[in-house]
mmCIF file of C-alpha atoms in Angstrom:
data_model
loop_
_atom_site.group_PDB
_atom_site.id
_atom_site.type_symbol
_atom_site.label_atom_id
_atom_site.label_comp_id
_atom_site.label_asym_id
_atom_site.label_seq_id
_atom_site.Cartn_x
_atom_site.Cartn_y
_atom_site.Cartn_z
ATOM 1 C CA MET A 1242 40.186 -14.614 -18.754
ATOM 2 C CA VAL A 1243 36.458 -14.829 -18.049
ATOM 3 C CA GLN A 1244 34.276 -13.967 -21.007
ATOM 4 C CA ARG A 1245 31.668 -11.445 -19.954
ATOM 5 C CA VAL A 1246 28.102 -12.070 -21.042
ATOM 6 C CA SER A 1247 25.557 -9.298 -21.581
ATOM 7 C CA GLY A 1248 22.950 -9.221 -18.841
ATOM 8 C CA HIS A 1249 25.149 -10.966 -16.266
ATOM 9 C CA TYR A 1250 25.901 -7.891 -14.214
ATOM 10 C CA ARG A 1251 24.313 -7.078 -10.869
ATOM 11 C CA VAL A 1252 24.656 -4.691 -7.971
ATOM 12 C CA LYS A 1253 23.908 -5.810 -4.434
ATOM 13 C CA ILE A 1254 22.539 -3.359 -1.878
ATOM 14 C CA GLY A 1255 21.989 -5.038 1.458
ATOM 15 C CA ALA A 1256 19.628 -7.976 0.824
ATOM 16 C CA ARG A 1257 18.559 -6.669 -2.568
ATOM 17 C CA THR A 1258 20.086 -7.707 -5.899
ATOM 18 C CA LEU A 1259 19.441 -5.568 -8.969
ATOM 19 C CA LYS A 1260 20.159 -6.508 -12.552
ATOM 20 C CA LEU A 1261 22.085 -4.043 -14.718
ATOM 21 C CA ALA A 1262 20.382 -4.216 -18.095
ATOM 22 C CA GLN A 1263 22.363 -3.261 -21.181
ATOM 23 C CA GLY A 1264 22.308 0.481 -21.820
ATOM 24 C CA THR A 1265 22.417 3.227 -19.198
ATOM 25 C CA CYS A 1266 21.193 2.914 -15.609
ATOM 26 C CA ASP A 1267 21.009 6.167 -13.642
ATOM 27 C CA VAL A 1268 21.157 6.449 -9.852
ATOM 28 C CA GLY A 1269 19.884 9.456 -7.924
ATOM 29 C CA ARG A 1270 17.018 10.998 -5.989
ATOM 30 C CA MET A 1271 14.835 11.612 -9.068
ATOM 31 C CA ALA A 1272 11.852 9.286 -9.346
ATOM 32 C CA ASP A 1273 12.616 8.426 -12.958
ATOM 33 C CA CYS A 1274 16.117 7.129 -12.197
ATOM 34 C CA TRP A 1275 16.729 3.410 -12.655
ATOM 35 C CA LEU A 1276 17.571 3.312 -8.949
ATOM 36 C CA THR A 1277 15.971 5.975 -6.778
ATOM 37 C CA LEU A 1278 17.636 6.529 -3.390
ATOM 38 C CA ASP A 1279 16.113 8.734 -0.695
ATOM 39 C CA ASP A 1280 19.263 10.306 0.735
ATOM 40 C CA ASP A 1281 19.988 14.028 1.114
ATOM 41 C CA LEU A 1282 23.664 13.361 0.287
ATOM 42 C CA ILE A 1283 22.697 12.117 -3.158
ATOM 43 C CA SER A 1284 22.142 14.432 -6.120
ATOM 44 C CA ARG A 1285 18.989 14.325 -8.210
ATOM 45 C CA CYS A 1286 20.864 12.478 -10.945
ATOM 46 C CA HIS A 1287 24.041 11.354 -9.231
ATOM 47 C CA ALA A 1288 25.772 8.581 -11.187
ATOM 48 C CA ARG A 1289 25.316 6.423 -14.263
ATOM 49 C CA PHE A 1290 26.164 2.815 -15.108
ATOM 50 C CA HIS A 1291 27.030 2.330 -18.787
ATOM 51 C CA VAL A 1292 26.358 -1.360 -19.417
ATOM 52 C CA GLU A 1293 27.863 -2.968 -22.517
ATOM 53 C CA ALA A 1294 28.131 -6.599 -23.606
ATOM 54 C CA ASP A 1295 31.722 -6.929 -22.392
ATOM 55 C CA HIS A 1296 32.105 -4.361 -19.624
ATOM 56 C CA VAL A 1297 30.410 -1.879 -17.301
ATOM 57 C CA VAL A 1298 31.546 1.704 -16.818
ATOM 58 C CA LEU A 1299 30.496 3.852 -13.858
ATOM 59 C CA GLU A 1300 30.292 7.615 -14.353
ATOM 60 C CA ASP A 1301 29.839 10.356 -11.782
ATOM 61 C CA LEU A 1302 27.437 12.966 -13.181
ATOM 62 C CA GLY A 1303 28.989 15.961 -11.444
ATOM 63 C CA SER A 1304 27.397 15.099 -8.117
ATOM 64 C CA ARG A 1305 27.851 17.410 -5.159
ATOM 65 C CA ASN A 1306 29.168 14.767 -2.743
ATOM 66 C CA GLY A 1307 30.886 12.478 -5.204
ATOM 67 C CA THR A 1308 30.824 8.804 -6.126
ATOM 68 C CA TYR A 1309 33.353 6.449 -4.533
ATOM 69 C CA VAL A 1310 34.756 3.168 -5.832
ATOM 70 C CA ASN A 1311 36.688 1.060 -3.326
ATOM 71 C CA GLY A 1312 37.062 4.102 -1.086
ATOM 72 C CA GLU A 1313 38.428 6.460 -3.730
ATOM 73 C CA ARG A 1314 36.450 9.355 -5.156
ATOM 74 C CA LEU A 1315 35.632 8.836 -8.809
ATOM 75 C CA ASP A 1316 36.917 11.435 -11.251
ATOM 76 C CA GLY A 1317 34.852 11.036 -14.402
ATOM 77 C CA LYS A 1318 34.479 7.369 -15.397
ATOM 78 C CA ILE A 1319 35.891 4.006 -14.393
ATOM 79 C CA ASP A 1320 35.611 0.377 -15.565
ATOM 80 C CA LEU A 1321 34.054 -1.779 -12.871
ATOM 81 C CA HIS A 1322 35.314 -5.219 -11.867
ATOM 82 C CA HIS A 1323 33.766 -8.015 -9.853
ATOM 83 C CA ALA A 1324 33.393 -7.213 -6.126
ATOM 84 C CA ASP A 1325 34.109 -3.481 -6.540
ATOM 85 C CA LYS A 1326 32.455 -1.455 -3.788
ATOM 86 C CA VAL A 1327 30.545 1.601 -4.958
ATOM 87 C CA ARG A 1328 29.407 4.246 -2.471
ATOM 88 C CA ILE A 1329 26.786 6.798 -3.459
ATOM 89 C CA GLY A 1330 25.711 8.978 -0.558
ATOM 90 C CA ARG A 1331 25.243 6.660 2.407
ATOM 91 C CA GLU A 1332 24.474 3.652 0.210
ATOM 92 C CA VAL A 1333 27.184 1.073 -0.440
ATOM 93 C CA MET A 1334 26.646 -1.418 -3.240
ATOM 94 C CA THR A 1335 28.744 -4.272 -4.561
ATOM 95 C CA PHE A 1336 29.219 -4.771 -8.283
ATOM 96 C CA VAL A 1337 28.817 -8.416 -9.273
ATOM 97 C CA GLU A 1338 29.913 -10.062 -12.528
ATOM 98 C CA LEU A 1339 28.410 -13.507 -12.926
ATOM 99 C CA GLU A 1340 30.337 -16.318 -14.551
ATOM 100 C CA GLY A 1341 28.511 -18.737 -16.835
ATOM 101 C CA GLU A 1342 24.757 -19.219 -16.913
ATOM 102 C CA GLU A 1343 22.532 -18.457 -13.976
ATOM 103 C CA ASP A 1344 19.984 -20.820 -12.588
ATOM 104 C CA GLU A 1345 17.196 -20.570 -15.163
ATOM 105 C CA ALA A 1346 14.358 -20.695 -12.668
ATOM 106 C CA SER A 1347 15.701 -17.898 -10.479
ATOM 107 C CA ASP A 1348 16.545 -15.734 -13.483
ATOM 108 C CA ALA A 1349 13.055 -16.265 -14.931
ATOM 109 C CA LEU A 1350 11.581 -15.143 -11.615
ATOM 110 C CA ARG A 1351 13.650 -11.960 -11.712
ATOM 111 C CA ARG A 1352 12.505 -11.213 -15.246
ATOM 112 C CA THR A 1353 8.856 -11.458 -14.218
ATOM 113 C CA ILE A 1354 9.389 -9.148 -11.256
ATOM 114 C CA GLY A 1355 11.135 -6.335 -13.066
ATOM 115 C CA PRO A 1356 14.601 -5.289 -14.212
ATOM 116 C CA GLY A 1357 16.605 -7.405 -11.789
ATOM 117 C CA GLU A 1358 14.670 -6.894 -8.581
ATOM 118 C CA ASP A 1359 14.345 -9.795 -6.209
ATOM 119 C CA SER A 1360 10.965 -11.124 -5.125
ATOM 120 C CA GLN A 1361 10.914 -9.004 -1.962
ATOM 121 C CA PHE A 1362 11.052 -5.704 -3.844
ATOM 122 C CA PRO A 1363 7.294 -5.096 -4.388
ATOM 123 C CA SER A 1364 6.296 -5.862 -0.800
ATOM 124 C CA LEU A 1365 9.165 -3.775 0.558
ATOM 125 C CA ILE A 1366 8.203 -0.770 -1.553
ATOM 126 C CA GLY A 1367 4.540 -1.214 -0.653
ATOM 127 C CA ALA A 1368 5.432 -1.218 3.039
ATOM 128 C CA LEU A 1369 7.566 1.904 2.600
ATOM 129 C CA VAL A 1370 4.726 3.732 0.851
ATOM 130 C CA GLU A 1371 2.283 2.739 3.594
ATOM 131 C CA LYS A 1372 4.698 3.794 6.340
ATOM 132 C CA SER A 1373 5.478 7.115 4.660
ATOM 133 C CA LEU A 1374 1.777 7.912 4.217
ATOM 134 C CA SER A 1375 1.019 7.056 7.843
ATOM 135 C CA MET A 1376 3.748 9.501 8.905
ATOM 136 C CA GLY A 1377 2.502 12.216 6.572
ATOM 137 C CA LYS A 1378 5.612 12.040 4.383
ATOM 138 C CA ILE A 1379 3.769 12.402 1.106
ATOM 139 C CA LYS A 1380 6.743 13.295 -1.096
ATOM 140 C CA GLU A 1381 8.662 10.326 0.214
ATOM 141 C CA ALA A 1382 5.710 8.007 -0.487
ATOM 142 C CA GLU A 1383 5.451 9.442 -3.998
ATOM 143 C CA ARG A 1384 9.127 8.725 -4.703
ATOM 144 C CA TYR A 1385 8.791 5.122 -3.554
ATOM 145 C CA ALA A 1386 5.628 4.581 -5.603
ATOM 146 C CA LEU A 1387 7.169 6.040 -8.744
ATOM 147 C CA ALA A 1388 10.246 3.867 -8.276
ATOM 148 C CA LEU A 1389 7.991 0.811 -8.262
ATOM 149 C CA ILE A 1390 6.152 2.025 -11.370
ATOM 150 C CA ASN A 1391 9.478 2.490 -13.146
ATOM 151 C CA GLN A 1392 10.337 -1.117 -12.343
ATOM 152 C CA ILE A 1393 7.026 -2.545 -13.489
ATOM 153 C CA ASN A 1394 7.042 -0.580 -16.750
ATOM 154 C CA ALA A 1395 9.936 -2.766 -17.902
ATOM 155 C CA ALA A 1396 8.350 -6.012 -16.705
ATOM 156 C CA GLN A 1397 5.961 -8.480 -18.324
ATOM 157 C CA VAL A 1398 3.531 -9.364 -15.549
ATOM 158 C CA ASP A 1399 -0.167 -10.142 -15.201
ATOM 159 C CA VAL A 1400 -2.538 -7.974 -13.184
ATOM 160 C CA ASP A 1401 -2.632 -10.655 -10.447
ATOM 161 C CA HIS A 1402 1.156 -10.728 -10.056
ATOM 162 C CA PRO A 1403 2.313 -9.449 -6.619
ATOM 163 C CA THR A 1404 4.300 -6.684 -8.310
ATOM 164 C CA ALA A 1405 1.229 -5.456 -10.186
ATOM 165 C CA VAL A 1406 -0.984 -5.676 -7.106
ATOM 166 C CA SER A 1407 1.561 -3.744 -5.045
ATOM 167 C CA ALA A 1408 1.934 -1.033 -7.692
ATOM 168 C CA ILE A 1409 -1.812 -0.532 -8.077
ATOM 169 C CA THR A 1410 -2.329 -0.524 -4.309
ATOM 170 C CA CYS A 1411 0.385 2.122 -3.841
ATOM 171 C CA LEU A 1412 -1.089 4.424 -6.477
ATOM 172 C CA ILE A 1413 -4.630 4.160 -5.108
ATOM 173 C CA ALA A 1414 -3.377 4.713 -1.552
ATOM 174 C CA LEU A 1415 -1.712 7.949 -2.689
ATOM 175 C CA ALA A 1416 -4.943 9.051 -4.374
ATOM 176 C CA GLU A 1417 -6.906 8.303 -1.184
ATOM 177 C CA LYS A 1418 -4.432 10.167 1.021
ATOM 178 C CA THR A 1419 -3.829 13.215 -1.165
ATOM 179 C CA SER A 1420 -7.129 13.498 -3.085
ATOM 180 C CA ALA A 1421 -4.937 14.193 -6.128
ATOM 181 C CA GLY A 1422 -6.377 12.934 -9.396
ATOM 182 C CA ILE A 1423 -2.941 12.441 -10.961
ATOM 183 C CA TRP A 1424 -2.583 9.139 -9.068
ATOM 184 C CA ILE A 1425 -5.869 7.839 -10.472
ATOM 185 C CA ASP A 1426 -4.640 8.868 -13.916
ATOM 186 C CA ARG A 1427 -1.487 6.814 -13.333
ATOM 187 C CA VAL A 1428 -3.562 3.814 -12.241
ATOM 188 C CA TYR A 1429 -5.432 3.831 -15.531
ATOM 189 C CA LYS A 1430 -2.398 4.623 -17.669
ATOM 190 C CA LEU A 1431 -0.678 1.593 -16.156
ATOM 191 C CA HIS A 1432 -3.703 -0.610 -16.870
ATOM 192 C CA ALA A 1433 -3.927 0.723 -20.430
ATOM 193 C CA SER A 1434 -0.225 0.229 -21.220
ATOM 194 C CA LYS A 1435 -0.231 -3.315 -19.780
ATOM 195 C CA ARG A 1436 -3.676 -4.184 -21.179
ATOM 196 C CA TRP A 1437 -4.773 -5.352 -17.751
ATOM 197 C CA LEU A 1438 -8.375 -6.111 -16.785
ATOM 198 C CA MET A 1439 -8.907 -4.112 -13.597
ATOM 199 C CA ARG A 1440 -9.563 -6.230 -10.533
ATOM 200 C CA PRO A 1441 -12.954 -5.624 -8.810
ATOM 201 C CA GLU A 1442 -11.342 -4.665 -5.497
ATOM 202 C CA ALA A 1443 -9.133 -2.075 -7.212
ATOM 203 C CA LEU A 1444 -12.098 -0.611 -9.089
ATOM 204 C CA LYS A 1445 -14.059 -0.366 -5.844
ATOM 205 C CA ARG A 1446 -11.221 1.543 -4.146
ATOM 206 C CA VAL A 1447 -10.843 3.841 -7.150
ATOM 207 C CA ARG A 1448 -14.553 4.705 -7.015
ATOM 208 C CA GLY A 1449 -14.227 5.487 -3.314
ATOM 209 C CA ALA A 1450 -11.221 7.726 -3.928
ATOM 210 C CA LEU A 1451 -13.011 9.538 -6.756
ATOM 211 C CA ASP A 1452 -15.724 10.628 -4.324
ATOM 212 C CA ARG A 1453 -13.130 13.006 -2.844
ATOM 213 C CA ILE A 1454 -11.349 13.987 -6.060
ATOM 214 C CA PRO A 1455 -12.801 16.908 -8.059
ATOM 215 C CA ARG A 1456 -10.963 16.172 -11.310
ATOM 216 C CA VAL A 1457 -8.566 13.709 -12.905
ATOM 217 C CA PRO A 1458 -5.923 15.264 -15.175
ATOM 218 C CA GLY A 1459 -4.310 13.410 -18.037
ATOM 219 C CA THR A 1460 -5.677 10.880 -20.498
ATOM 220 C CA GLY A 1461 -5.443 7.677 -18.461
ATOM 221 C CA LEU A 1462 -9.184 7.128 -18.112
ATOM 222 C CA VAL A 1463 -9.928 7.736 -21.769
ATOM 223 C CA ASP A 1464 -6.936 5.623 -22.814
ATOM 224 C CA TYR A 1465 -8.093 2.698 -20.691
ATOM 225 C CA ASP A 1466 -11.660 2.963 -21.945
ATOM 226 C CA ALA A 1467 -10.340 2.822 -25.531
ATOM 227 C CA THR A 1468 -7.986 -0.063 -24.655
ATOM 228 C CA LEU A 1469 -10.811 -2.178 -23.240
ATOM 229 C CA ARG A 1470 -12.914 -1.569 -26.338
ATOM 230 C CA ALA A 1471 -10.001 -2.553 -28.572
ATOM 231 C CA MET A 1472 -9.334 -5.697 -26.524
ATOM 232 C CA SER A 1473 -13.006 -6.672 -26.780
ATOM 233 C CA ARG A 1474 -12.917 -6.269 -30.563
ATOM 234 C CA GLU A 1475 -9.818 -8.474 -30.659
ATOM 235 C CA GLY A 1476 -11.684 -11.253 -28.914
ATOM 236 C CA VAL A 1477 -10.409 -10.759 -25.366
ATOM 237 C CA ASP A 1478 -13.038 -11.721 -22.792
ATOM 238 C CA VAL A 1479 -13.689 -8.311 -21.222
ATOM 239 C CA ALA A 1480 -16.589 -8.391 -18.769
ATOM 240 C CA PRO A 1481 -19.440 -6.107 -19.927
ATOM 241 C CA LYS A 1482 -19.766 -4.803 -16.357
ATOM 242 C CA LEU A 1483 -16.116 -3.691 -16.332
ATOM 243 C CA MET A 1484 -16.476 -1.978 -19.702
ATOM 244 C CA ALA A 1485 -19.633 -0.202 -18.572
ATOM 245 C CA GLU A 1486 -18.106 1.004 -15.304
ATOM 246 C CA ILE A 1487 -14.916 2.248 -16.953
ATOM 247 C CA ALA A 1488 -16.933 4.032 -19.657
ATOM 248 C CA GLU A 1489 -19.050 5.696 -16.959
ATOM 249 C CA ILE A 1490 -16.025 6.858 -14.982
ATOM 250 C CA ALA A 1491 -14.228 8.042 -18.125
ATOM 251 C CA ASP A 1492 -17.293 10.040 -19.130
ATOM 252 C CA ALA A 1493 -17.514 11.677 -15.706
ATOM 253 C CA TYR A 1494 -13.805 12.262 -14.952
ATOM 254 C CA GLY A 1495 -11.896 11.686 -18.174
ATOM 255 C CA LYS A 1496 -12.136 15.170 -19.598
ATOM 256 C CA GLY A 1497 -8.730 16.157 -18.194
#
């Protein structure tokens, strides 16, 4: 009998491999699901993986079109086993249980990217956002961008990491396309929560987007202004120019 080790569970969808972290992992069309799938056959919150140290249980959450395991419709919950095929809507994924320790280098790379995503995930999502915006599919672009933000919120990455760059680029692109201040708010909330020093090129694009945005809701700007001040007091080398520009923007747009 193979001893199962917490954190050694994955699902494969096409070329992508996603790590199932211990706890619950929801799948559905909602942007705040662990895995967001854009498929009209999938319910807003369709299914849930319950991940424990020694097993994984899949639960159908009363979805309209059902969840299938190895071709059979799931009634309630089921324990998953290695190589089980799970179908949700049109998406088919394979459950993978790893034996022994993974290659440390590849696992470390996954941890820096996000909760189990492979290194192609950020660029793929960025391309999907760009394509959706070019086709005028704003809601679709928003879902993809929020899915990426959900991934990065659980990751420990620097502002120069490809995942971070892709996330920031997606949010600013949505602000530019929609003239909706909520996306600028999300840019600054992300920077504040991660304690990132905003890159000059991102700040330049934000300023350009703000020329067409009448107001920015939320507290992201004020939060980031306060975060930079706190970092400076702690001895972090925050450029005076960055602090001054963020303070100026927060004063002009950070009233909610």
